[in-house]
Short mmCIF file of C-alpha atoms and ligand atoms in Angstrom, two decimals:
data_model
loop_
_atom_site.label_atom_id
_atom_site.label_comp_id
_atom_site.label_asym_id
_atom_site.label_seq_id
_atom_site.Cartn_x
_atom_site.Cartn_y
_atom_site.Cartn_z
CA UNK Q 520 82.23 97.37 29.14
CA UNK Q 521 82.66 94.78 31.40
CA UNK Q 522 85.87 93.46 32.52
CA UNK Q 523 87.45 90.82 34.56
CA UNK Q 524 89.87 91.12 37.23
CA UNK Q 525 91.85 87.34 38.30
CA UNK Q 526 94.49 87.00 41.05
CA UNK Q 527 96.66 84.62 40.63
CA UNK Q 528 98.21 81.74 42.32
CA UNK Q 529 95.25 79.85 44.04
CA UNK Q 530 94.90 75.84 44.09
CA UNK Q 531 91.33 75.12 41.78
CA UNK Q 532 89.24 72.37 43.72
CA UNK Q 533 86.14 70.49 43.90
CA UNK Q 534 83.45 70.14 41.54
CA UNK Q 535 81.73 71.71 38.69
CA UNK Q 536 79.08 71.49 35.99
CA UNK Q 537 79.51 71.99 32.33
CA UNK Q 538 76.50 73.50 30.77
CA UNK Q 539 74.89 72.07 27.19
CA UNK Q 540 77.09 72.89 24.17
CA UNK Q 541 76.71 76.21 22.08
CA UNK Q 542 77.89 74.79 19.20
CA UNK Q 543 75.56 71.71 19.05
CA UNK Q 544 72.83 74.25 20.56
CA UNK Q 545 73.41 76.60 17.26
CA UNK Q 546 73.00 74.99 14.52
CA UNK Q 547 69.81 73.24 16.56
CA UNK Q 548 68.11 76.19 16.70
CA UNK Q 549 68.70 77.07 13.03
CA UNK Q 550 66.94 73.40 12.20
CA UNK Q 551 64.04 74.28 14.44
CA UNK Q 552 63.07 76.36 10.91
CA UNK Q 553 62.63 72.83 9.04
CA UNK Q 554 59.85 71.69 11.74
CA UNK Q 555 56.07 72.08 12.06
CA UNK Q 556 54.80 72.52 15.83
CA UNK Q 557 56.92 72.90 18.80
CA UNK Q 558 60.36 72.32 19.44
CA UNK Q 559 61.52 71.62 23.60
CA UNK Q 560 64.77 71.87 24.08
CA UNK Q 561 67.01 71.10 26.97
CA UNK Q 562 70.18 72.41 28.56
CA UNK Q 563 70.78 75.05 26.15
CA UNK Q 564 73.74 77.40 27.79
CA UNK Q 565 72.17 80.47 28.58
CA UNK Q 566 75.20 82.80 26.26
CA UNK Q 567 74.90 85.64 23.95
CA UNK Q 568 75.22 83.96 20.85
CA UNK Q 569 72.23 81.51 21.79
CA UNK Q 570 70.23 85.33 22.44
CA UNK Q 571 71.56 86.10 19.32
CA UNK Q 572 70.32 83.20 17.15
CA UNK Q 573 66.70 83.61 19.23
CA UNK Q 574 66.78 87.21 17.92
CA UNK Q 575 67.19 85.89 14.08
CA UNK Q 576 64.54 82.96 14.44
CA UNK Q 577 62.34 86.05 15.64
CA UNK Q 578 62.97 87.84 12.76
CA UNK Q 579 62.37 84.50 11.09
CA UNK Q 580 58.55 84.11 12.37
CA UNK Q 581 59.65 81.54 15.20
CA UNK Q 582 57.72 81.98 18.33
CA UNK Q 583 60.36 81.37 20.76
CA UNK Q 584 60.55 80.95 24.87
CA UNK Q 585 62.75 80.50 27.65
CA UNK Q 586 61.79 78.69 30.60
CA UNK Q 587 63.57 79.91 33.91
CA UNK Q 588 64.93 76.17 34.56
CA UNK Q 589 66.92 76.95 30.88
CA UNK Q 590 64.32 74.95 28.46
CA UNK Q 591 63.59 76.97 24.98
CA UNK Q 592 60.28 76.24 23.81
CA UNK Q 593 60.21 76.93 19.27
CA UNK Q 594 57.49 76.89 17.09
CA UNK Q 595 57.75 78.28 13.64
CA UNK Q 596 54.20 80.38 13.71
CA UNK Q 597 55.06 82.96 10.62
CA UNK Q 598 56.52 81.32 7.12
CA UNK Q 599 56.48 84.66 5.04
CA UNK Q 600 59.50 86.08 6.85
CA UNK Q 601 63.24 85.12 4.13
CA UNK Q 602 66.09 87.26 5.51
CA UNK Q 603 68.30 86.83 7.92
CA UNK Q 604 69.86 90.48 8.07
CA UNK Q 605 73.36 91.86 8.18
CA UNK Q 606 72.74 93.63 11.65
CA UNK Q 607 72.37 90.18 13.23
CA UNK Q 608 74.85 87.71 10.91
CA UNK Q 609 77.29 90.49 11.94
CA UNK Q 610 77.46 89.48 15.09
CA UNK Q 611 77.47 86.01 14.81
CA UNK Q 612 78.82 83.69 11.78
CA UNK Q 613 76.43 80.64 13.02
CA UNK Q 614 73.61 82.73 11.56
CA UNK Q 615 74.77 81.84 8.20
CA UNK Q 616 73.10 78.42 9.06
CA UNK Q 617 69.42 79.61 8.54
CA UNK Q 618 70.13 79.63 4.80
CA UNK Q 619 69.62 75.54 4.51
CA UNK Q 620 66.47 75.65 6.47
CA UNK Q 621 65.05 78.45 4.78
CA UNK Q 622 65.69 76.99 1.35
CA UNK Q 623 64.78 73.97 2.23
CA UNK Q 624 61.56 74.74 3.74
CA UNK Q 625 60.17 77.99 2.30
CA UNK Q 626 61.54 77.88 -0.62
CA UNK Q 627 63.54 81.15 -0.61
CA UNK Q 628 65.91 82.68 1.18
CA UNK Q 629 67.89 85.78 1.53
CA UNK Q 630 70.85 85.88 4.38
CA UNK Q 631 73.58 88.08 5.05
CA UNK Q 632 76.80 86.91 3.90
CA UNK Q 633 79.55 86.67 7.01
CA UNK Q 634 82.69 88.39 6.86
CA UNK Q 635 85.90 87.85 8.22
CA UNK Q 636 86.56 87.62 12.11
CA UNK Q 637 89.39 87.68 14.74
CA UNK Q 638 90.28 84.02 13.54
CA UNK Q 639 90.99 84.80 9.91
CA UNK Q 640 89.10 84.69 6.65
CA UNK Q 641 86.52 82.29 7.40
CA UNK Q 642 84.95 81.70 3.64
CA UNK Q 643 81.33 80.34 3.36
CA UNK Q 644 82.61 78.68 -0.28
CA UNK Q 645 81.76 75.05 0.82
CA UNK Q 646 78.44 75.90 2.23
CA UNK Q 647 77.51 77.03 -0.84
CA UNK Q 648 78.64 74.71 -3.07
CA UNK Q 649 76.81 72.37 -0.84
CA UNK Q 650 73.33 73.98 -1.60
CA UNK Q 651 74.32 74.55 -5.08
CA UNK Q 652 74.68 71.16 -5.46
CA UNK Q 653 71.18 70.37 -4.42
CA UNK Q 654 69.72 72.39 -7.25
CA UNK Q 655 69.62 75.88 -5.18
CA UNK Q 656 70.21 78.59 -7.75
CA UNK Q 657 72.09 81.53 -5.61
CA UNK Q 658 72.36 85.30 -5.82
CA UNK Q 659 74.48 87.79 -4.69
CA UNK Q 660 73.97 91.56 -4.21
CA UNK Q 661 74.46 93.83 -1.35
CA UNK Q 662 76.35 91.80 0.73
CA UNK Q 663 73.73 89.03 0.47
CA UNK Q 664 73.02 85.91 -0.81
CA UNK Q 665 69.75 85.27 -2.31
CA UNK Q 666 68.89 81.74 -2.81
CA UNK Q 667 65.77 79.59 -4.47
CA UNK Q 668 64.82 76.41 -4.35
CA UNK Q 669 63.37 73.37 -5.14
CA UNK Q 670 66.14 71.23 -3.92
CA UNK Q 671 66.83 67.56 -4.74
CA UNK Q 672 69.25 65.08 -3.73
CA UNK Q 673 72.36 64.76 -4.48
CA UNK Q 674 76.02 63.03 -3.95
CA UNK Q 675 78.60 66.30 -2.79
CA UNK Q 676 81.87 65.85 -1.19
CA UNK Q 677 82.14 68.87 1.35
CA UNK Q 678 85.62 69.17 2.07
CA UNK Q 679 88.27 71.68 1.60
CA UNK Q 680 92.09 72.70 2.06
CA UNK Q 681 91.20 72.88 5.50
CA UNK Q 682 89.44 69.38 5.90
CA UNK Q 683 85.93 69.23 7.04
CA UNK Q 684 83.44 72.00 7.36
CA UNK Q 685 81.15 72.12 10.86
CA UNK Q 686 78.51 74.39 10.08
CA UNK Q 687 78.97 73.78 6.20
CA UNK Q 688 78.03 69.97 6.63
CA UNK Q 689 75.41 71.09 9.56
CA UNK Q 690 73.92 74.03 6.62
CA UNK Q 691 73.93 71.22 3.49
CA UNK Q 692 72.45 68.42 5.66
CA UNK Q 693 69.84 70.47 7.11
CA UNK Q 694 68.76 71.46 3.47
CA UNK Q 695 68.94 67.58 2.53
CA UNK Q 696 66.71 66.29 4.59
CA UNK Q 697 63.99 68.07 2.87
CA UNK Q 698 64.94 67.79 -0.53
CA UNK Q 699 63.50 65.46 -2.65
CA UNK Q 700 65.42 61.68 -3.20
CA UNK Q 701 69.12 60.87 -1.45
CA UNK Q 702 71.61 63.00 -0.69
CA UNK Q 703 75.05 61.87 -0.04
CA UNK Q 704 77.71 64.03 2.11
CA UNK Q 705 81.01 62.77 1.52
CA UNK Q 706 84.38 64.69 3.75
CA UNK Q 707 81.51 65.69 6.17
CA UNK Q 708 82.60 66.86 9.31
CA UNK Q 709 82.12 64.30 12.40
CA UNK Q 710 82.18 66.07 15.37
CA UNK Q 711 79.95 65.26 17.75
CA UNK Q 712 78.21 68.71 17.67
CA UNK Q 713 77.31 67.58 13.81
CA UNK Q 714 76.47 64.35 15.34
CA UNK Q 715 74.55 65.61 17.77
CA UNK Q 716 72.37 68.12 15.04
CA UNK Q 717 71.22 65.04 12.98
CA UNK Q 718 70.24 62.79 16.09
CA UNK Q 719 67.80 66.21 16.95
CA UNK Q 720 66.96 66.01 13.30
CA UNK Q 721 66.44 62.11 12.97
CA UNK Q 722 63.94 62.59 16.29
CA UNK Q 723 62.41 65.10 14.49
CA UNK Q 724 61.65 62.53 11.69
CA UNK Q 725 64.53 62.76 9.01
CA UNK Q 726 66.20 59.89 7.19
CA UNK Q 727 70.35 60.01 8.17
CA UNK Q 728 72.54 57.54 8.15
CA UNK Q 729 76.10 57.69 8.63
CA UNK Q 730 75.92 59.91 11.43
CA UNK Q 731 79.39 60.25 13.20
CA UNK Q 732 81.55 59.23 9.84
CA UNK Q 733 81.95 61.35 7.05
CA UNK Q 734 79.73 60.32 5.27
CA UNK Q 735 75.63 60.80 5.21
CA UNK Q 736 73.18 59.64 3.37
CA UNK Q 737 70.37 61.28 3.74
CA UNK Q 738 66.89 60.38 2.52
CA UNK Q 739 64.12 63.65 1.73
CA UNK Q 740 61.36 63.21 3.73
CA UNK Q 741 57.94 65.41 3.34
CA UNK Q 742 57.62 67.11 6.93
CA UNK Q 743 59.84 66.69 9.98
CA UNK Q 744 57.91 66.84 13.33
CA UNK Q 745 58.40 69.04 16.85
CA UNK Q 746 60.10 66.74 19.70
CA UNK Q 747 61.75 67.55 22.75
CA UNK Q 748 65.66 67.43 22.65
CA UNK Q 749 69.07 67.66 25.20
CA UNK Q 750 71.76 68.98 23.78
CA UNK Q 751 75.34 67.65 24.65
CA UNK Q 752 77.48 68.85 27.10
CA UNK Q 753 79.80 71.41 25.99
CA UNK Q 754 83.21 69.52 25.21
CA UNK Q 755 85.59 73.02 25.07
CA UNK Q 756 84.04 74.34 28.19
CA UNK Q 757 84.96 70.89 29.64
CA UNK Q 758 88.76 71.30 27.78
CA UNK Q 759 89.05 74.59 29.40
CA UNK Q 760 88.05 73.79 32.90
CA UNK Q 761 90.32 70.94 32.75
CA UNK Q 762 93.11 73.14 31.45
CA UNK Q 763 92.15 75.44 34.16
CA UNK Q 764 93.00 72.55 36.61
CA UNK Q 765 96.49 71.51 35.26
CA UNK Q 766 97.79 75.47 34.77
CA UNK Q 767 96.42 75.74 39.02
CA UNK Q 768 98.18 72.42 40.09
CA UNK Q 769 94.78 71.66 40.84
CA UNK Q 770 92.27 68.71 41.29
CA UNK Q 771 88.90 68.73 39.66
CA UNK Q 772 86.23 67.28 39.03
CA UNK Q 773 84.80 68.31 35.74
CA UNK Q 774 81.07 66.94 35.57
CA UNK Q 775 79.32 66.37 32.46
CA UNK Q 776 82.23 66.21 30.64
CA UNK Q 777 81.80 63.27 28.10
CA UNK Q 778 85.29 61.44 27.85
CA UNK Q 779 84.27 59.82 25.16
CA UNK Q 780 84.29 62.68 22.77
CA UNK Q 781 87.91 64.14 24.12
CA UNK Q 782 90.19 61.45 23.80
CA UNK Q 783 92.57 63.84 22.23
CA UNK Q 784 92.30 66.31 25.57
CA UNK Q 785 92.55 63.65 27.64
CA UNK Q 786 95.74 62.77 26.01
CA UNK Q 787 97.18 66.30 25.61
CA UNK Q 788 96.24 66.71 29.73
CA UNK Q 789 98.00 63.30 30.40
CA UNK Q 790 100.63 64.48 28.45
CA UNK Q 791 101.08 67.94 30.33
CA UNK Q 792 101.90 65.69 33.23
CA UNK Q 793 98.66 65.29 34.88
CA UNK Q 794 96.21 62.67 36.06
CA UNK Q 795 93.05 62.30 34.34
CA UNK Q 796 90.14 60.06 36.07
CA UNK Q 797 87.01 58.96 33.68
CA UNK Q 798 83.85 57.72 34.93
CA UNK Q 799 80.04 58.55 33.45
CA UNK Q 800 79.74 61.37 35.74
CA UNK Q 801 82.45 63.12 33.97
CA UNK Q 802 86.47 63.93 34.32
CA UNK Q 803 88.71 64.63 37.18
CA UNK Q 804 91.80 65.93 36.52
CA UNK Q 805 94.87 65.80 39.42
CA UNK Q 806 97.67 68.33 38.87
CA UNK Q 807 100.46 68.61 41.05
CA UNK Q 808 103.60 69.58 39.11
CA UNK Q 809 104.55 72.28 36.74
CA UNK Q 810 102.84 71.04 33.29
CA UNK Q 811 105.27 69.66 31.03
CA UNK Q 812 106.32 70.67 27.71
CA UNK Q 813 104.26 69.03 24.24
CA UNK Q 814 103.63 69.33 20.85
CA UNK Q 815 100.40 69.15 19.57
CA UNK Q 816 98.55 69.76 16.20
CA UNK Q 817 95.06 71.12 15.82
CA UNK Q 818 92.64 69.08 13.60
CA UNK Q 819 88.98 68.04 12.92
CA UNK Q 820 87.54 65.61 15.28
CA UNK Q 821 88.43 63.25 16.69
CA UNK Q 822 92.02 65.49 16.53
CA UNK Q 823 92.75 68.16 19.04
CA UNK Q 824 90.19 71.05 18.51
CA UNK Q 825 91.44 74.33 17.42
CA UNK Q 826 88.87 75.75 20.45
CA UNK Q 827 91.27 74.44 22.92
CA UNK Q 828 94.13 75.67 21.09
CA UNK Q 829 94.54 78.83 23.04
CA UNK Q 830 93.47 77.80 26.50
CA UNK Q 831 96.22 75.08 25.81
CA UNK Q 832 99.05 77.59 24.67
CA UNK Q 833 98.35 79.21 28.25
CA UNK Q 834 99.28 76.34 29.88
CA UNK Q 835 102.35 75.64 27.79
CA UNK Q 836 103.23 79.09 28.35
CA UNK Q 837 104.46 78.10 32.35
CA UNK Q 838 105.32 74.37 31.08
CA UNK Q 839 109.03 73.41 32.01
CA UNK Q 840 110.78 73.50 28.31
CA UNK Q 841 109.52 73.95 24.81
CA UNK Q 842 106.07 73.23 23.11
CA UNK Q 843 105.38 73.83 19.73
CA UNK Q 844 101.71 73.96 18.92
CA UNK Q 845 100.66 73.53 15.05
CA UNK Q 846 97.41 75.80 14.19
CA UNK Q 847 95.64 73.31 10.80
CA UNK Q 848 92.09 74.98 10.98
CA UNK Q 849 92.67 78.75 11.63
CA UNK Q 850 96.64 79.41 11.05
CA UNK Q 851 95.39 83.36 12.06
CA UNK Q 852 94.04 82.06 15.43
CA UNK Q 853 96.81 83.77 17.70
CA UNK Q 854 95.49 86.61 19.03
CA UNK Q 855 96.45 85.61 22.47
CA UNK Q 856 99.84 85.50 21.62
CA UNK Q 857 100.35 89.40 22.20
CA UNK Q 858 98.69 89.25 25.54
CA UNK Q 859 100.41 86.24 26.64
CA UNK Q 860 103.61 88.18 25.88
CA UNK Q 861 102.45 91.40 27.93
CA UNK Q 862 102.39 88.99 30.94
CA UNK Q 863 105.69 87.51 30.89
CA UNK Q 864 104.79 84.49 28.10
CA UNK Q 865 107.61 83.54 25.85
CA UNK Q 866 105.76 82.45 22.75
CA UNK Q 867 106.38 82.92 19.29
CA UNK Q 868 104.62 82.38 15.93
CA UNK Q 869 106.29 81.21 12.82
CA UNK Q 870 104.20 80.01 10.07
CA UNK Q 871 100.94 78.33 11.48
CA UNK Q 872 102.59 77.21 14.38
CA UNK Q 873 103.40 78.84 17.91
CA UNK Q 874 106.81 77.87 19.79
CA UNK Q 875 106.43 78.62 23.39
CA UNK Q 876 109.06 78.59 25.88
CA UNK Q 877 107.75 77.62 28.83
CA UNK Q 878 108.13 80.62 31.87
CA UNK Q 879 108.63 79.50 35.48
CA UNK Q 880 105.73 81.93 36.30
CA UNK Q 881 103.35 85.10 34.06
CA UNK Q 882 102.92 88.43 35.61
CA UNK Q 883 99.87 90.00 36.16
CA UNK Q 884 99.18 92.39 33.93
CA UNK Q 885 96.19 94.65 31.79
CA UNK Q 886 95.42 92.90 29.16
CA UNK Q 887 92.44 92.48 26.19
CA UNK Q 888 90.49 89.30 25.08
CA UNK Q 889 90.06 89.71 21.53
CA UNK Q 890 87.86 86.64 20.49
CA UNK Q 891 86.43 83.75 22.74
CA UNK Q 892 88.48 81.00 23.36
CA UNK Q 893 91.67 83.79 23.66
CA UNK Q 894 89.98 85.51 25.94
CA UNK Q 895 89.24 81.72 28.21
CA UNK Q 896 93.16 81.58 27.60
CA UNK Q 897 93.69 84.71 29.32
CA UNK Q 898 91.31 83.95 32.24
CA UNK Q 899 93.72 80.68 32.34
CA UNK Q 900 96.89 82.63 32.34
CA UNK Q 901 95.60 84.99 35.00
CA UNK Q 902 94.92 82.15 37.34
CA UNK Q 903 98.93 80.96 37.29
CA UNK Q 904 99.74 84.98 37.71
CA UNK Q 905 101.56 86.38 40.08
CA UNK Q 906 99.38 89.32 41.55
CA UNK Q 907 96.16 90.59 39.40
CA UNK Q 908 95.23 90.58 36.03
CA UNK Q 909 92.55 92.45 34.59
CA UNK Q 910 91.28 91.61 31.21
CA UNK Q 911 88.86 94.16 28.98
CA UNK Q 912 86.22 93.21 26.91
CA UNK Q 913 85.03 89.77 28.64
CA UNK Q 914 82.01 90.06 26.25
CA UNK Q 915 83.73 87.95 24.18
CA UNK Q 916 83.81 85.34 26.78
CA UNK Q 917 80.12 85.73 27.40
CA UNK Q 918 79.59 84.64 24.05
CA UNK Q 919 80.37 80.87 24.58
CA UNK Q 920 80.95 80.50 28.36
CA UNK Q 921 78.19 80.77 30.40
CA UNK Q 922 79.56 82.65 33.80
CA UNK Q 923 83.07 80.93 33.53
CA UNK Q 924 84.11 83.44 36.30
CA UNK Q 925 81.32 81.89 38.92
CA UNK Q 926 82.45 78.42 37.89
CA UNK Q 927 85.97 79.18 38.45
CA UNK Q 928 85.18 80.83 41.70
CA UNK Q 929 83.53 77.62 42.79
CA UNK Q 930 86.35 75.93 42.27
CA UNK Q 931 88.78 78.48 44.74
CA UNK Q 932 89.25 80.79 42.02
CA UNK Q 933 89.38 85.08 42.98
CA UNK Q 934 87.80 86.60 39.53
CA UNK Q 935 85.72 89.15 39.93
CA UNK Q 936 83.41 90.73 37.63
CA UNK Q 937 83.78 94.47 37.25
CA UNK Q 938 82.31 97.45 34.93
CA UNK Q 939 85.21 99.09 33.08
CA UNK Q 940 86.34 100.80 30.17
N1 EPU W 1202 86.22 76.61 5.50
C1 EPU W 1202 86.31 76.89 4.15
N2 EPU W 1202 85.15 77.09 3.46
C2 EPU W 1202 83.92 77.00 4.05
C3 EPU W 1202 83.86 76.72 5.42
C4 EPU W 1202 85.04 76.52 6.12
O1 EPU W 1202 87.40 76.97 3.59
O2 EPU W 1202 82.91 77.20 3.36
C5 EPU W 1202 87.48 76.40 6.25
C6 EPU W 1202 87.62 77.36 7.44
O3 EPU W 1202 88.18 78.60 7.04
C7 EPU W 1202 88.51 76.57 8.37
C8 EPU W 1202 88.03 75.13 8.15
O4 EPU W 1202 87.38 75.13 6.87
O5 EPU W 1202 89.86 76.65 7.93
C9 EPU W 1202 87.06 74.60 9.18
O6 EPU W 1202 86.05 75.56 9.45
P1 EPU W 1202 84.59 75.13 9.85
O7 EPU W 1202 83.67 75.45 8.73
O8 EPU W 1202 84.58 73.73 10.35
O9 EPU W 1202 84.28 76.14 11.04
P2 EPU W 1202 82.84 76.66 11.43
O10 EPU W 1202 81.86 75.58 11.14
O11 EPU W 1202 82.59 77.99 10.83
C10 EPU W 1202 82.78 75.73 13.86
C11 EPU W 1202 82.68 76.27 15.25
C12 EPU W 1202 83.97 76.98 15.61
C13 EPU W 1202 85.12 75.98 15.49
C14 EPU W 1202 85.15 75.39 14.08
C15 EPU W 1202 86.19 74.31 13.89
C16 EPU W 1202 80.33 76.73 15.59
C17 EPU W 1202 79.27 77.71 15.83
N3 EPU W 1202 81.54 77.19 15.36
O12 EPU W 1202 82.97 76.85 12.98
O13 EPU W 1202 83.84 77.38 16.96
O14 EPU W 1202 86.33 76.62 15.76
O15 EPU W 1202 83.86 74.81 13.78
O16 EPU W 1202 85.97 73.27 14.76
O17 EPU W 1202 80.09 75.55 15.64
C18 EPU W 1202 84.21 78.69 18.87
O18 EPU W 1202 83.30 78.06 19.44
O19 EPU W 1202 85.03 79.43 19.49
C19 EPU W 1202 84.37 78.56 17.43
C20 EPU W 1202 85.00 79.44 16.68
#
């Protein structure tokens, strides 16, 4: 297994490029199911979940290439193919989101259910009440859910204790805009990866309004049609970079980076003591002084993102006093917390929140990325070290950063990648 090993205590400089967004890129692919002839999309991150949501639309009778400039070419060539199997959901919860398609469009469906993962519980309840709601009569055996159609419209509200659901409202509207009559989606989720799903499904044809609020209406059409699509850029790779800036005391340039989605990172940066520059080409942020203490809550969008929780509690974690950082989507999402710790990080959870007493400096030290965005807060942490850190199982970064260590290098970062235990 790969690993990663950072020495600490350079300056980050200079200019870099975030890649398209894995989470608007997901549930894209999934919808690619609803659409007769081809599919072109653009600036889709080249990550192993994205290979892993190829493999399932394989299994799912999608033809499916990528071009070496990054462009996946789709086209649905094989309808009799229903389940989405265990091996692959396993590996990857956004697989869940085939079930809407497939429902919608063949008729039938049978798809792994998702267990738990590092973050918690993570229940599928609200995606299928969703389908429920639009007449889809479900099954369970085996582990699996076995669902049958026809669907129709109708009016659901999607939220939970939690708030909004992401890839519950990206699931139910993906099954609506097949379904015969209109379907309304109030408490659905508005983040701009959501947003960014229905413009790729309105070019593709469908009726949606109400995209960006939360609420849709969404009117059944017959077919939807192939069209070529750019995905986003990816707002949490943009977070962490510019965390990755403020924890080095460092000035950069983050390109891409749409400021106009993450006015609550923005903020948070401002707030850490640094100075944040927006234009269209993207954000620069200007650190020069030990980041300052904050308290900050986790919420749906347009709140602070639970992604950028951890890369955040990193920088808090050298910040000159105490933060307190409230956890509303995944209260379980800590598992940096013990790694922090091994490197010198005074933080400490009670309830859903961490307090974190901010450390003049971390140590370098072994330590073990347990889930994505923990293991981007270690890389973080590693970077303000003094002397090296090496961190196992960077597969988990490889999952949603595409070669953050080359990036970072760019920049005046010393990672290198190594083979390991
Ligand atoms: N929830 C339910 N029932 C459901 C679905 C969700 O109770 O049926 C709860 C969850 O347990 C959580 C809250 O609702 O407390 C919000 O979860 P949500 O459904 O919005 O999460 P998700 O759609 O499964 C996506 C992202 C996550 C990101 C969350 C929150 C993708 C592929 N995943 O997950 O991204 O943390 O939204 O913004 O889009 C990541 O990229 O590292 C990642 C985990």
């Amino acid at each position: 297994m790969e690993c990663f090993t950072v020495e600490g205590g350079t300056t980050l400089r200079g200019d870099v490029q975030v890649s398209g967004a894995k989470n608007a890129a997901l549930p894209i692919l999934a919808a690619t199911l609803l659409v007769e002839g081809e599919v072109v999309l653009e600036g889709v991150p080249d990550l192993r979940d994205i290979r892993t949501m190829l493999k399932l639309l394989r299994e799912l009778g999608c033809a499916c290439e990528r071009d070496p400039d990054g462009t996946i070419r789709i086209e649905v060539t094989d309808e009799s193919k229903r389940v989405a199997p265990y091996d692959i959901v396993k590996q990857m919860r956004a697989s869940f989101c085939v079930l809407g398609p497939l429902l919608a469009k063949r008729g039938e469906a049978r798809v792994s259910m998702p267990g738990g993962c590092n973050l918690g519980v993570r229940p599928v309840d609200l995606h299928l009440k969703g389908l429920r709601a639009l007449g889809a009569r479900l099954d369970f055996d085996g582990g699996y859910v076995s669902g049958r159609g026809p669907l129709r419209g109708e009016e659901i509200f999607l939220a939970g204790s939690f708030g909004s659901t992401v890839l519950g409202t990206a699931n139910v509207m993906m099954a609506a805009v097949l379904a015969k009559g209109r379907t309304i989606i109030e408490g659905s989720a508005c983040e701009p990866e959501v947003a960014d799903l229905a413009r790729f499904l309105v070019a593709c044809g469908a009726r949606i309004e109400g995209i960006g609020s939360h609420r849709l209406v969404i009117d059944g059409v017959e077919r939807l049609q192939g069209t070529t699509w750019r995905v986003i850029c990816d707002r949490m790779e943009a977070g962490t970079l510019m965390a990755a800036a403020v924890i080095t005391r460092g000035d950069v340039m983050v390109r891409g980076a749409d400021a106009g989605s993450m006015g609550a990172v923005i903020e948070a940066v401002r707030a850490l003591g640094a100075g944040v520059e927006r234009s269209k080409d993207g954000i620069r942020v200007i650190a020069q002084d030990r980041p300052r203490p904050l308290d900050m809550t986790t919420l749906p969008y347009p709140g602070f993102p639970t992604d950028l929780q951890a890369p955040f509690v990193s920088v808090l974690s050298v910040a000159d006093g105490m933060s307190v950082v409230t956890e509303k989507i995944y209260p379980e999402r800590i598992m940096h917390v013990a790694e922090l710790n091994r490197m010198g990080g005074e933080v400490r959870k009670q309830g859903p929140s961490q307090i974190i007493h901010g450390v003049p400096s971390l140590n370098g030290a072994e330590v073990m990325a347990s889930d994505l965005r923990g293991g981007a807060a270690l890389v973080l942490a590693g970077l303000a070290a003094r002397g090296t850190t090496k961190i196992h199982r960077v597969y988990h970064l490889d999952r949603g950063y595409q070669r953050l260590e080359e990036k970072l290098c760019s920049l005046g970062a010393r990672i290198q990648r190594i083979e390991g235990e």
